[in-house]
Amino acid sequence: MSRGLGDVYKRQYQHGTLAMLVPGLFAGTQKIEELLQHGNTGIGTLTGLDGELVIIDSKVYQVNAQGAVREVGSEEEVPFANVHYQADKSVGKLQGLDLSGFQKTVLERLQTANLFAAVRVEGRFTQMHTRAVLPQQPPYPTLTETASGQKEFNAENIKGTLIGYYSPDLYAGAVSPGFHLHFLDADHHMGGHILGFELDSGELFLQKFSDFQLHLPTTNDAFLKQKFDTATLVADIRKAEN
């Protein structure tokens, strides 16, 4: 039975897993041009954990550890990324929320903690606190070891796009459980992985997914041979991503 064209908007696509990053599998295993065949909106990182990606309207922007923003080329590669075809719906205005309050509000409006969903806010932020990781070189360190080298950025009264995903705890390891959010300002001068913020006002858009497509790097020898420590995996993900 063929699937309807609208089904593409119900699917979140992910290349790689968060579990792969924990022991330091940072090698690029999918080109940007291939990633964009599965969605026009999303987040991720480049080879070597080089910066934070924000994907909007099929354009891929990197925020690097110097805080600079550039558009990424089609031949560059990712070890991990999420994309979807944007068809989100406005669920109302938001005002005066910090990150914790925002997450609570999103879950209330999703009305479930058990579905994958894309999250977007177009708004003005009184404060925005982000980070980006320095590019790593082989032999790669572990994910938690990269935290000491991350660079943090702060901005005030900034307008831009918050974009990312909510993932149910049930799938921790394959994904980063809970919220994984990135930011890019309207002028493309500031952004990164969100550590905290104060939202002045903005509009919240949500898109729930019935399908989650996980794509694995089947030709990457390091991944095929890696023995994962599942006992500490989720704890290491939470430590590195929050």
Coordinates of N, CA and C in Angstrom, one line a residue:
M1 N 0.9 -1.2 0.0 CA 0.0 0.0 0.0 C 0.9 1.2 0.0
S2 N 0.7 2.2 -0.9 CA 1.5 3.4 -1.0 C 1.0 4.4 0.1
R3 N 2.0 5.2 0.6 CA 1.7 6.1 1.6 C 1.4 7.5 1.0
G4 N 0.5 8.2 1.6 CA 0.2 9.5 1.1 C 1.3 10.5 1.2
L5 N 1.2 11.6 0.4 CA 2.3 12.6 0.4 C 2.3 13.3 1.7
G6 N 1.2 13.4 2.4 CA 1.2 14.1 3.7 C 1.9 13.4 4.8
D7 N 2.2 12.1 4.6 CA 2.9 11.3 5.6 C 4.3 11.8 5.8
V8 N 4.9 12.5 4.8 CA 6.3 13.0 5.0 C 6.3 14.0 6.1
Y9 N 5.2 14.7 6.3 CA 5.2 15.7 7.4 C 5.0 15.2 8.8
K10 N 4.7 13.9 8.8 CA 4.5 13.2 10.1 C 5.8 12.4 10.6
R11 N 6.9 12.6 9.8 CA 8.1 11.8 10.1 C 9.2 12.7 10.6
Q12 N 9.9 12.3 11.6 CA 11.1 12.9 12.0 C 12.3 12.0 11.6
Y13 N 13.3 12.5 11.0 CA 14.4 11.8 10.5 C 15.6 12.1 11.4
Q14 N 16.4 11.1 11.8 CA 17.6 11.3 12.5 C 18.7 10.4 12.0
H15 N 19.9 11.1 11.7 CA 21.1 10.4 11.3 C 22.0 10.2 12.5
G16 N 22.3 9.0 12.9 CA 23.2 8.7 14.0 C 22.4 8.7 15.3
T17 N 23.0 8.5 16.4 CA 22.4 8.5 17.7 C 23.2 9.3 18.7
L18 N 22.5 9.7 19.8 CA 23.3 10.4 20.8 C 24.3 9.4 21.5
A19 N 23.9 8.1 21.5 CA 24.7 7.1 22.1 C 26.1 7.0 21.4
M20 N 26.1 7.3 20.1 CA 27.3 7.2 19.3 C 28.3 8.3 19.7
L21 N 27.7 9.5 20.1 CA 28.6 10.6 20.5 C 29.2 10.4 21.8
V22 N 28.6 9.6 22.7 CA 29.1 9.5 24.1 C 30.6 9.0 24.1
P23 N 30.9 7.9 23.4 CA 32.3 7.4 23.5 C 33.2 8.2 22.5
G24 N 32.7 9.2 21.8 CA 33.5 10.0 20.9 C 33.5 9.6 19.4
L25 N 32.4 9.1 18.9 CA 32.3 8.7 17.5 C 31.8 10.0 16.8
F26 N 32.7 10.9 16.5 CA 32.4 12.2 16.0 C 32.7 12.3 14.5
A27 N 33.1 11.3 13.9 CA 33.4 11.3 12.4 C 32.2 11.6 11.6
G28 N 32.2 12.4 10.6 CA 31.1 12.7 9.7 C 30.7 11.5 8.9
T29 N 29.5 11.1 8.9 CA 29.0 9.9 8.3 C 27.9 10.1 7.3
Q30 N 27.4 11.3 7.1 CA 26.4 11.7 6.1 C 26.6 13.1 5.6
K31 N 26.6 13.3 4.3 CA 26.7 14.6 3.7 C 25.5 15.4 3.9
I32 N 25.7 16.7 4.0 CA 24.6 17.7 4.1 C 23.5 17.5 3.0
E33 N 24.0 17.3 1.8 CA 23.1 17.2 0.7 C 22.2 15.9 0.8
E34 N 22.7 14.9 1.4 CA 21.9 13.7 1.7 C 20.9 13.9 2.8
L35 N 21.4 14.6 3.9 CA 20.5 14.9 5.0 C 19.3 15.7 4.6
L36 N 19.5 16.7 3.7 CA 18.4 17.5 3.2 C 17.4 16.8 2.3
Q37 N 17.7 15.6 1.9 CA 16.7 14.8 1.2 C 15.6 14.3 2.1
H38 N 15.8 14.5 3.4 CA 14.9 13.9 4.4 C 14.2 15.0 5.2
G39 N 14.5 16.3 5.0 CA 13.8 17.4 5.7 C 14.4 18.7 5.4
N40 N 13.7 19.8 5.7 CA 14.2 21.1 5.4 C 14.4 22.0 6.7
T41 N 14.2 21.3 7.8 CA 14.3 22.0 9.1 C 14.9 21.1 10.1
G42 N 15.8 21.7 11.0 CA 16.3 20.8 12.0 C 17.5 21.3 12.7
I43 N 18.3 20.4 13.4 CA 19.5 20.8 14.1 C 20.5 19.6 14.0
G44 N 21.7 19.9 14.4 CA 22.8 18.9 14.4 C 24.1 19.4 14.7
T45 N 25.2 18.7 14.3 CA 26.5 19.2 14.4 C 27.4 18.6 13.3
L46 N 28.6 19.2 13.1 CA 29.4 18.8 12.0 C 30.5 17.8 12.4
T47 N 31.2 17.3 11.5 CA 32.4 16.4 11.8 C 33.2 16.9 12.9
G48 N 33.6 16.1 13.9 CA 34.4 16.5 15.0 C 33.7 17.3 16.0
L49 N 32.3 17.2 16.0 CA 31.5 18.0 16.9 C 31.7 19.5 16.7
D50 N 32.0 19.9 15.5 CA 32.3 21.2 15.2 C 31.1 22.2 15.1
G51 N 30.8 22.8 16.3 CA 29.7 23.8 16.3 C 28.4 23.2 16.3
E52 N 27.4 24.1 16.3 CA 26.0 23.7 16.4 C 25.2 24.1 15.1
L53 N 24.4 23.2 14.6 CA 23.7 23.5 13.3 C 22.3 23.9 13.6
V54 N 21.8 24.9 12.8 CA 20.4 25.2 12.7 C 20.0 25.2 11.3
I55 N 19.0 24.4 11.0 CA 18.5 24.2 9.6 C 17.2 24.8 9.4
I56 N 17.1 25.8 8.6 CA 15.8 26.6 8.3 C 15.6 26.7 6.8
D57 N 14.5 26.3 6.3 CA 14.2 26.5 4.9 C 15.3 25.9 4.0
S58 N 15.8 24.7 4.4 CA 16.8 23.9 3.6 C 18.1 24.6 3.6
K59 N 18.3 25.6 4.4 CA 19.6 26.3 4.6 C 20.2 25.9 5.9
V60 N 21.5 25.4 5.9 CA 22.1 24.9 7.1 C 23.1 25.9 7.6
Y61 N 22.9 26.4 8.8 CA 23.8 27.4 9.4 C 24.6 26.7 10.6
Q62 N 25.9 27.0 10.6 CA 26.7 26.6 11.7 C 27.1 27.7 12.6
V63 N 26.9 27.5 13.9 CA 27.4 28.5 14.9 C 28.7 27.8 15.5
N64 N 29.9 28.4 15.2 CA 31.1 27.7 15.7 C 31.5 28.2 17.1
A65 N 32.6 27.6 17.6 CA 33.0 27.9 18.9 C 33.6 29.4 19.1
Q66 N 33.7 30.1 18.0 CA 34.1 31.5 18.1 C 32.8 32.4 18.1
G67 N 31.7 31.7 18.0 CA 30.4 32.5 17.9 C 30.0 32.9 16.6
A68 N 30.8 32.6 15.6 CA 30.6 33.1 14.2 C 29.5 32.2 13.5
V69 N 28.7 32.7 12.7 CA 27.7 32.0 11.9 C 28.0 32.0 10.5
R70 N 27.9 30.8 9.8 CA 28.1 30.7 8.4 C 27.2 29.7 7.8
E71 N 27.0 29.7 6.5 CA 26.2 28.8 5.8 C 27.0 27.6 5.4
V72 N 26.6 26.4 5.7 CA 27.3 25.1 5.5 C 27.2 24.6 4.1
G73 N 28.3 24.1 3.6 CA 28.2 23.6 2.2 C 27.6 22.2 2.1
S74 N 27.2 21.8 0.9 CA 26.5 20.5 0.7 C 27.4 19.3 0.9
E75 N 28.7 19.4 0.8 CA 29.6 18.3 0.9 C 30.1 18.1 2.3
E76 N 29.8 19.0 3.2 CA 30.2 18.8 4.6 C 29.4 17.7 5.2
E77 N 29.9 17.1 6.3 CA 29.3 15.9 6.9 C 28.9 16.1 8.3
V78 N 27.9 15.3 8.7 CA 27.4 15.3 10.1 C 27.6 13.9 10.7
P79 N 27.9 13.8 12.0 CA 27.9 12.5 12.7 C 26.5 12.3 13.3
F80 N 25.8 13.4 13.5 CA 24.5 13.4 14.1 C 23.7 14.6 13.7
A81 N 22.4 14.4 13.3 CA 21.5 15.5 13.0 C 20.0 15.0 13.0
N82 N 19.1 15.9 13.2 CA 17.7 15.7 13.1 C 17.1 16.6 12.1
V83 N 16.2 16.1 11.2 CA 15.5 17.0 10.3 C 14.1 16.5 10.1
H84 N 13.2 17.4 9.6 CA 11.8 17.1 9.3 C 11.4 18.1 8.3
Y85 N 10.3 17.8 7.6 CA 9.7 18.8 6.7 C 8.7 19.6 7.5
Q86 N 9.0 20.9 7.5 CA 8.2 21.8 8.4 C 6.7 21.9 8.0
A87 N 5.9 21.6 8.9 CA 4.4 21.8 8.7 C 3.8 22.0 10.1
D88 N 4.5 22.8 10.9 CA 4.1 23.0 12.2 C 2.9 24.0 12.3
K89 N 2.2 24.0 13.4 CA 1.1 24.9 13.6 C 1.3 25.7 14.9
S90 N 0.8 26.9 14.8 CA 0.8 27.8 15.9 C -0.1 27.3 17.0
V91 N 0.4 27.3 18.2 CA -0.4 26.9 19.4 C -0.5 28.1 20.4
G92 N -0.2 29.3 19.9 CA -0.4 30.5 20.7 C 0.8 31.3 21.0
K93 N 0.6 32.4 21.7 CA 1.6 33.3 22.1 C 2.2 32.9 23.5
L94 N 3.5 33.2 23.6 CA 4.2 33.0 24.9 C 4.7 34.3 25.4
Q95 N 4.8 34.4 26.7 CA 5.3 35.7 27.3 C 6.0 35.4 28.6
G96 N 7.1 36.0 28.9 CA 7.8 36.0 30.2 C 8.1 34.7 30.7
L97 N 8.7 33.8 29.9 CA 9.1 32.4 30.3 C 10.6 32.2 30.3
D98 N 11.1 31.5 31.3 CA 12.5 31.0 31.3 C 12.5 29.6 30.7
L99 N 13.6 29.0 30.5 CA 13.7 27.7 29.9 C 12.9 26.7 30.6
S100 N 12.9 26.6 31.9 CA 12.1 25.6 32.6 C 10.6 25.8 32.4
G101 N 10.2 27.1 32.5 CA 8.8 27.4 32.3 C 8.3 27.1 30.9
F102 N 9.2 27.4 29.9 CA 8.9 27.1 28.5 C 8.7 25.6 28.3
Q103 N 9.6 24.8 28.9 CA 9.5 23.3 28.7 C 8.2 22.8 29.3
K104 N 7.8 23.3 30.4 CA 6.6 22.9 31.0 C 5.4 23.3 30.2
T105 N 5.4 24.5 29.6 CA 4.3 25.0 28.8 C 4.2 24.2 27.5
V106 N 5.3 23.8 26.9 CA 5.3 23.0 25.7 C 4.7 21.7 25.9
L107 N 5.0 21.0 27.0 CA 4.4 19.7 27.3 C 2.9 19.8 27.6
E108 N 2.5 20.9 28.2 CA 1.1 21.1 28.4 C 0.4 21.2 27.1
R109 N 0.9 21.9 26.2 CA 0.3 22.2 24.9 C 0.4 21.0 23.9
L110 N 1.4 20.1 24.1 CA 1.5 18.9 23.4 C 0.5 17.9 23.9
Q111 N 0.1 18.0 25.2 CA -0.8 17.1 25.9 C -0.4 15.7 25.9
T112 N 0.9 15.5 25.8 CA 1.5 14.1 25.9 C 3.0 14.3 26.1
A113 N 3.6 13.3 26.8 CA 5.0 13.2 26.9 C 5.6 12.0 26.1
N114 N 4.7 11.4 25.3 CA 5.1 10.2 24.7 C 5.2 10.2 23.2
L115 N 5.2 11.4 22.6 CA 5.3 11.5 21.1 C 6.6 12.4 20.8
F116 N 7.2 12.1 19.7 CA 8.2 13.0 19.2 C 7.6 14.2 18.6
A117 N 8.2 15.4 18.8 CA 7.6 16.6 18.3 C 8.7 17.6 18.0
A118 N 8.5 18.4 16.9 CA 9.3 19.6 16.6 C 8.8 20.8 17.3
V119 N 9.7 21.6 17.8 CA 9.4 22.8 18.6 C 10.0 24.0 17.9
R120 N 9.2 25.1 17.8 CA 9.8 26.3 17.2 C 9.2 27.5 17.9
V121 N 10.0 28.5 18.1 CA 9.5 29.8 18.6 C 10.1 30.9 17.8
E122 N 9.3 31.8 17.3 CA 9.7 33.0 16.7 C 9.4 34.1 17.7
G123 N 10.5 34.8 18.2 CA 10.2 35.7 19.2 C 11.4 36.6 19.6
R124 N 11.2 37.4 20.6 CA 12.2 38.3 21.2 C 12.6 37.8 22.6
F125 N 13.9 37.7 22.8 CA 14.4 37.1 24.1 C 15.1 38.2 24.9
T126 N 14.7 38.4 26.1 CA 15.4 39.4 27.0 C 16.8 38.9 27.2
Q127 N 17.0 37.6 27.4 CA 18.3 37.0 27.5 C 18.4 35.7 26.7
M128 N 19.5 35.5 26.1 CA 19.7 34.2 25.5 C 21.2 33.7 25.8
H129 N 21.2 32.4 26.3 CA 22.5 31.8 26.7 C 22.7 30.6 25.9
T130 N 23.8 30.5 25.1 CA 24.0 29.4 24.2 C 25.4 28.9 24.4
R131 N 25.7 27.8 23.7 CA 27.1 27.3 23.7 C 27.4 26.6 22.4
A132 N 28.7 26.4 22.1 CA 29.1 25.7 20.9 C 30.4 25.0 21.4
V133 N 30.6 23.8 20.9 CA 31.8 23.0 21.3 C 32.9 23.2 20.3
L134 N 34.2 23.3 20.8 CA 35.3 23.4 19.9 C 35.5 22.2 19.0
P135 N 35.9 22.3 17.8 CA 36.1 21.2 16.9 C 37.1 20.2 17.5
Q136 N 36.8 18.9 17.5 CA 37.7 17.9 18.0 C 38.4 17.2 16.9
Q137 N 39.6 16.7 17.3 CA 40.5 16.0 16.3 C 40.7 14.6 16.8
P138 N 40.8 13.6 15.8 CA 41.1 12.2 16.2 C 42.5 12.1 16.8
P139 N 42.7 11.2 17.8 CA 41.6 10.4 18.4 C 40.7 11.2 19.2
Y140 N 39.4 11.0 19.0 CA 38.4 11.9 19.6 C 38.2 11.6 21.1
P141 N 38.0 12.6 21.9 CA 37.7 12.4 23.3 C 36.2 11.9 23.5
T142 N 35.8 11.7 24.7 CA 34.4 11.3 25.0 C 33.6 12.6 24.9
L143 N 32.3 12.4 24.8 CA 31.3 13.5 24.8 C 31.4 14.4 26.0
T144 N 31.5 13.8 27.2 CA 31.6 14.6 28.4 C 32.9 15.3 28.5
E145 N 34.0 14.8 28.0 CA 35.2 15.5 28.0 C 35.3 16.7 27.2
T146 N 34.4 16.8 26.2 CA 34.3 18.0 25.3 C 33.7 19.2 26.0
A147 N 33.0 18.9 27.1 CA 32.3 20.0 27.8 C 33.2 21.1 28.4
S148 N 34.4 20.6 28.7 CA 35.4 21.6 29.3 C 35.9 22.6 28.3
G149 N 35.8 22.2 27.0 CA 36.2 23.1 25.9 C 35.1 23.9 25.2
Q150 N 33.9 23.8 25.7 CA 32.8 24.5 25.1 C 32.9 26.0 25.3
K151 N 32.4 26.8 24.4 CA 32.4 28.2 24.5 C 30.9 28.7 24.7
E152 N 30.7 29.6 25.6 CA 29.4 30.0 25.9 C 29.2 31.5 25.5
F153 N 27.9 31.8 25.0 CA 27.6 33.1 24.5 C 26.4 33.6 25.2
N154 N 26.3 34.9 25.4 CA 25.2 35.6 26.0 C 24.8 36.8 25.2
A155 N 23.5 37.0 25.0 CA 23.0 38.1 24.3 C 21.7 38.6 25.1
E156 N 21.5 39.9 24.9 CA 20.3 40.6 25.5 C 19.4 41.2 24.4
N157 N 18.1 41.2 24.7 CA 17.1 41.8 23.8 C 17.4 41.4 22.3
I158 N 17.3 40.1 22.1 CA 17.7 39.6 20.8 C 16.5 38.9 20.2
K159 N 16.3 39.1 18.9 CA 15.2 38.5 18.2 C 15.7 37.3 17.3
G160 N 14.9 36.2 17.3 CA 15.4 35.1 16.5 C 14.5 33.9 16.6
T161 N 15.0 32.8 16.2 CA 14.3 31.5 16.1 C 14.9 30.5 17.0
L162 N 14.0 30.0 17.9 CA 14.4 28.8 18.7 C 13.8 27.6 17.9
I163 N 14.7 26.6 17.8 CA 14.2 25.4 17.0 C 14.8 24.1 17.6
G164 N 14.0 23.1 17.6 CA 14.6 21.8 18.1 C 13.5 20.8 18.3
Y165 N 13.7 19.9 19.2 CA 12.8 18.7 19.3 C 12.5 18.3 20.8
Y166 N 11.4 17.7 21.0 CA 11.1 17.0 22.2 C 11.1 15.5 21.9
S167 N 11.8 14.7 22.7 CA 11.9 13.3 22.5 C 11.5 12.6 23.8
P168 N 10.6 11.6 23.8 CA 10.2 10.9 25.0 C 11.4 10.2 25.7
D169 N 11.3 10.1 27.0 CA 12.3 9.4 27.8 C 12.5 8.0 27.4
L170 N 11.4 7.4 26.9 CA 11.4 6.0 26.6 C 12.5 5.6 25.6
Y171 N 12.9 6.6 24.7 CA 13.9 6.3 23.7 C 15.2 6.9 23.9
A172 N 15.5 7.2 25.2 CA 16.8 7.7 25.6 C 18.0 6.8 25.1
G173 N 19.0 7.4 24.7 CA 20.1 6.7 24.1 C 20.1 6.8 22.6
A174 N 19.1 6.4 22.0 CA 18.9 6.7 20.5 C 18.8 8.3 20.4
V175 N 18.1 8.9 21.3 CA 17.9 10.3 21.3 C 18.4 11.0 22.6
S176 N 18.4 12.3 22.6 CA 18.6 13.0 23.9 C 17.2 13.2 24.5
P177 N 17.0 12.5 25.6 CA 15.6 12.6 26.2 C 15.2 14.0 26.6
G178 N 14.0 14.3 26.4 CA 13.5 15.6 26.7 C 13.7 16.6 25.6
F179 N 14.1 17.8 25.9 CA 14.2 18.9 24.9 C 15.7 19.0 24.4
H180 N 15.8 19.2 23.1 CA 17.1 19.5 22.5 C 16.9 20.7 21.6
L181 N 17.4 21.9 22.0 CA 17.0 23.1 21.4 C 18.2 24.0 21.0
H182 N 18.1 24.5 19.8 CA 19.1 25.4 19.3 C 18.5 26.8 19.0
F183 N 19.4 27.8 18.8 CA 18.9 29.2 18.5 C 19.7 29.8 17.4
L184 N 19.0 30.6 16.6 CA 19.7 31.5 15.6 C 19.0 32.8 15.6
D185 N 19.8 33.9 15.8 CA 19.1 35.2 15.8 C 18.8 35.6 14.4
A186 N 17.9 36.6 14.3 CA 17.3 37.0 13.0 C 18.4 37.6 12.0
D187 N 19.5 38.1 12.6 CA 20.5 38.7 11.7 C 21.7 37.7 11.4
H188 N 21.5 36.4 11.9 CA 22.5 35.4 11.8 C 23.9 35.8 12.3
H189 N 23.9 36.4 13.5 CA 25.1 36.8 14.1 C 25.4 36.1 15.4
M190 N 24.3 35.4 16.0 CA 24.5 34.7 17.3 C 23.6 33.5 17.3
G191 N 24.0 32.5 18.0 CA 23.2 31.3 18.2 C 23.9 30.2 18.9
G192 N 23.5 28.9 18.7 CA 24.1 27.8 19.4 C 23.1 26.9 20.1
H193 N 23.6 25.9 20.8 CA 22.8 25.0 21.6 C 22.3 25.8 22.9
I194 N 21.1 25.8 23.1 CA 20.5 26.6 24.2 C 20.8 26.1 25.6
L195 N 21.3 26.9 26.4 CA 21.6 26.6 27.9 C 20.5 27.2 28.8
G196 N 20.0 28.3 28.3 CA 19.0 29.1 29.1 C 18.5 30.3 28.4
F197 N 17.4 30.8 28.8 CA 16.9 32.1 28.2 C 15.8 32.7 29.0
E198 N 15.5 33.9 28.7 CA 14.3 34.6 29.2 C 13.6 35.1 28.0
L199 N 12.4 34.6 27.8 CA 11.6 35.0 26.6 C 10.7 36.2 27.0
D200 N 10.9 37.2 26.2 CA 10.0 38.4 26.3 C 8.7 38.1 25.8
S201 N 8.6 37.8 24.5 CA 7.3 37.4 23.8 C 7.6 36.7 22.5
G202 N 6.8 35.7 22.2 CA 7.0 35.0 20.9 C 5.8 34.1 20.6
E203 N 5.8 33.5 19.5 CA 4.8 32.6 19.0 C 5.3 31.2 19.0
L204 N 4.6 30.2 19.6 CA 5.0 28.8 19.7 C 4.4 28.0 18.6
F205 N 5.2 27.2 17.9 CA 4.7 26.3 16.8 C 5.2 24.9 17.2
L206 N 4.2 23.9 17.0 CA 4.5 22.6 17.3 C 4.1 21.7 16.2
Q207 N 4.8 20.5 16.0 CA 4.5 19.6 15.0 C 4.8 18.2 15.6
K208 N 3.7 17.4 15.8 CA 3.8 16.1 16.3 C 4.2 15.1 15.2
F209 N 4.9 14.0 15.6 CA 5.3 13.0 14.6 C 4.7 11.6 15.0
S210 N 4.2 10.9 14.0 CA 3.8 9.5 14.2 C 4.9 8.6 13.9
D211 N 5.9 9.0 13.1 CA 7.0 8.2 12.6 C 8.3 8.8 13.0
F212 N 9.2 7.9 13.5 CA 10.6 8.3 13.8 C 11.5 7.4 13.0
Q213 N 12.3 8.0 12.0 CA 13.2 7.3 11.2 C 14.6 7.4 11.6
L214 N 15.2 6.3 12.1 CA 16.6 6.4 12.5 C 17.5 5.8 11.4
H215 N 18.5 6.6 11.0 CA 19.4 6.2 9.9 C 20.8 6.0 10.6
L216 N 21.4 4.8 10.4 CA 22.7 4.4 11.0 C 23.8 4.4 10.0
P217 N 25.0 4.7 10.4 CA 26.2 4.7 9.5 C 26.7 3.3 9.3
T218 N 26.1 2.5 8.4 CA 26.4 1.1 8.3 C 27.8 0.8 7.7
T219 N 28.5 1.9 7.1 CA 29.8 1.6 6.6 C 30.9 2.2 7.4
N220 N 30.6 2.8 8.6 CA 31.6 3.4 9.5 C 32.1 2.3 10.4
D221 N 33.4 1.9 10.2 CA 34.0 0.8 11.0 C 34.0 1.1 12.5
A222 N 34.3 2.3 12.9 CA 34.4 2.6 14.3 C 33.0 2.4 15.0
F223 N 32.0 2.8 14.3 CA 30.6 2.5 14.9 C 30.3 1.0 15.0
L224 N 30.6 0.3 13.9 CA 30.3 -1.1 13.9 C 31.1 -1.9 15.0
K225 N 32.2 -1.4 15.4 CA 33.1 -2.2 16.3 C 32.9 -1.6 17.8
Q226 N 32.3 -0.5 17.9 CA 32.2 0.1 19.3 C 31.4 -0.8 20.2
K227 N 31.9 -0.9 21.4 CA 31.1 -1.6 22.5 C 30.6 -0.5 23.4
F228 N 29.3 -0.3 23.5 CA 28.7 0.7 24.3 C 28.5 0.3 25.7
D229 N 28.8 1.3 26.6 CA 28.5 1.1 28.1 C 27.1 1.6 28.3
T230 N 26.2 0.7 28.2 CA 24.8 1.1 28.3 C 24.4 1.5 29.8
A231 N 25.2 1.0 30.7 CA 24.9 1.3 32.1 C 25.0 2.8 32.4
T232 N 25.9 3.5 31.8 CA 26.1 4.9 32.0 C 25.7 5.8 30.9
L233 N 25.2 5.3 29.8 CA 24.9 6.0 28.6 C 24.0 7.2 28.8
V234 N 22.8 7.0 29.3 CA 21.9 8.1 29.4 C 22.4 9.2 30.4
A235 N 23.0 8.8 31.5 CA 23.6 9.8 32.4 C 24.6 10.7 31.7
D236 N 25.4 10.0 30.9 CA 26.5 10.8 30.1 C 25.8 11.8 29.1
I237 N 24.7 11.3 28.5 CA 24.0 12.2 27.5 C 23.4 13.4 28.2
R238 N 22.8 13.1 29.4 CA 22.2 14.3 30.1 C 23.2 15.2 30.6
K239 N 24.4 14.7 31.0 CA 25.4 15.6 31.5 C 26.0 16.5 30.4
A240 N 26.1 15.9 29.2 CA 26.7 16.7 28.1 C 25.8 17.6 27.5
E241 N 24.5 17.3 27.4 CA 23.5 18.0 26.7 C 22.8 19.1 27.5
N242 N 22.8 19.0 28.8 CA 22.1 20.0 29.6 C 23.1 21.0 30.3

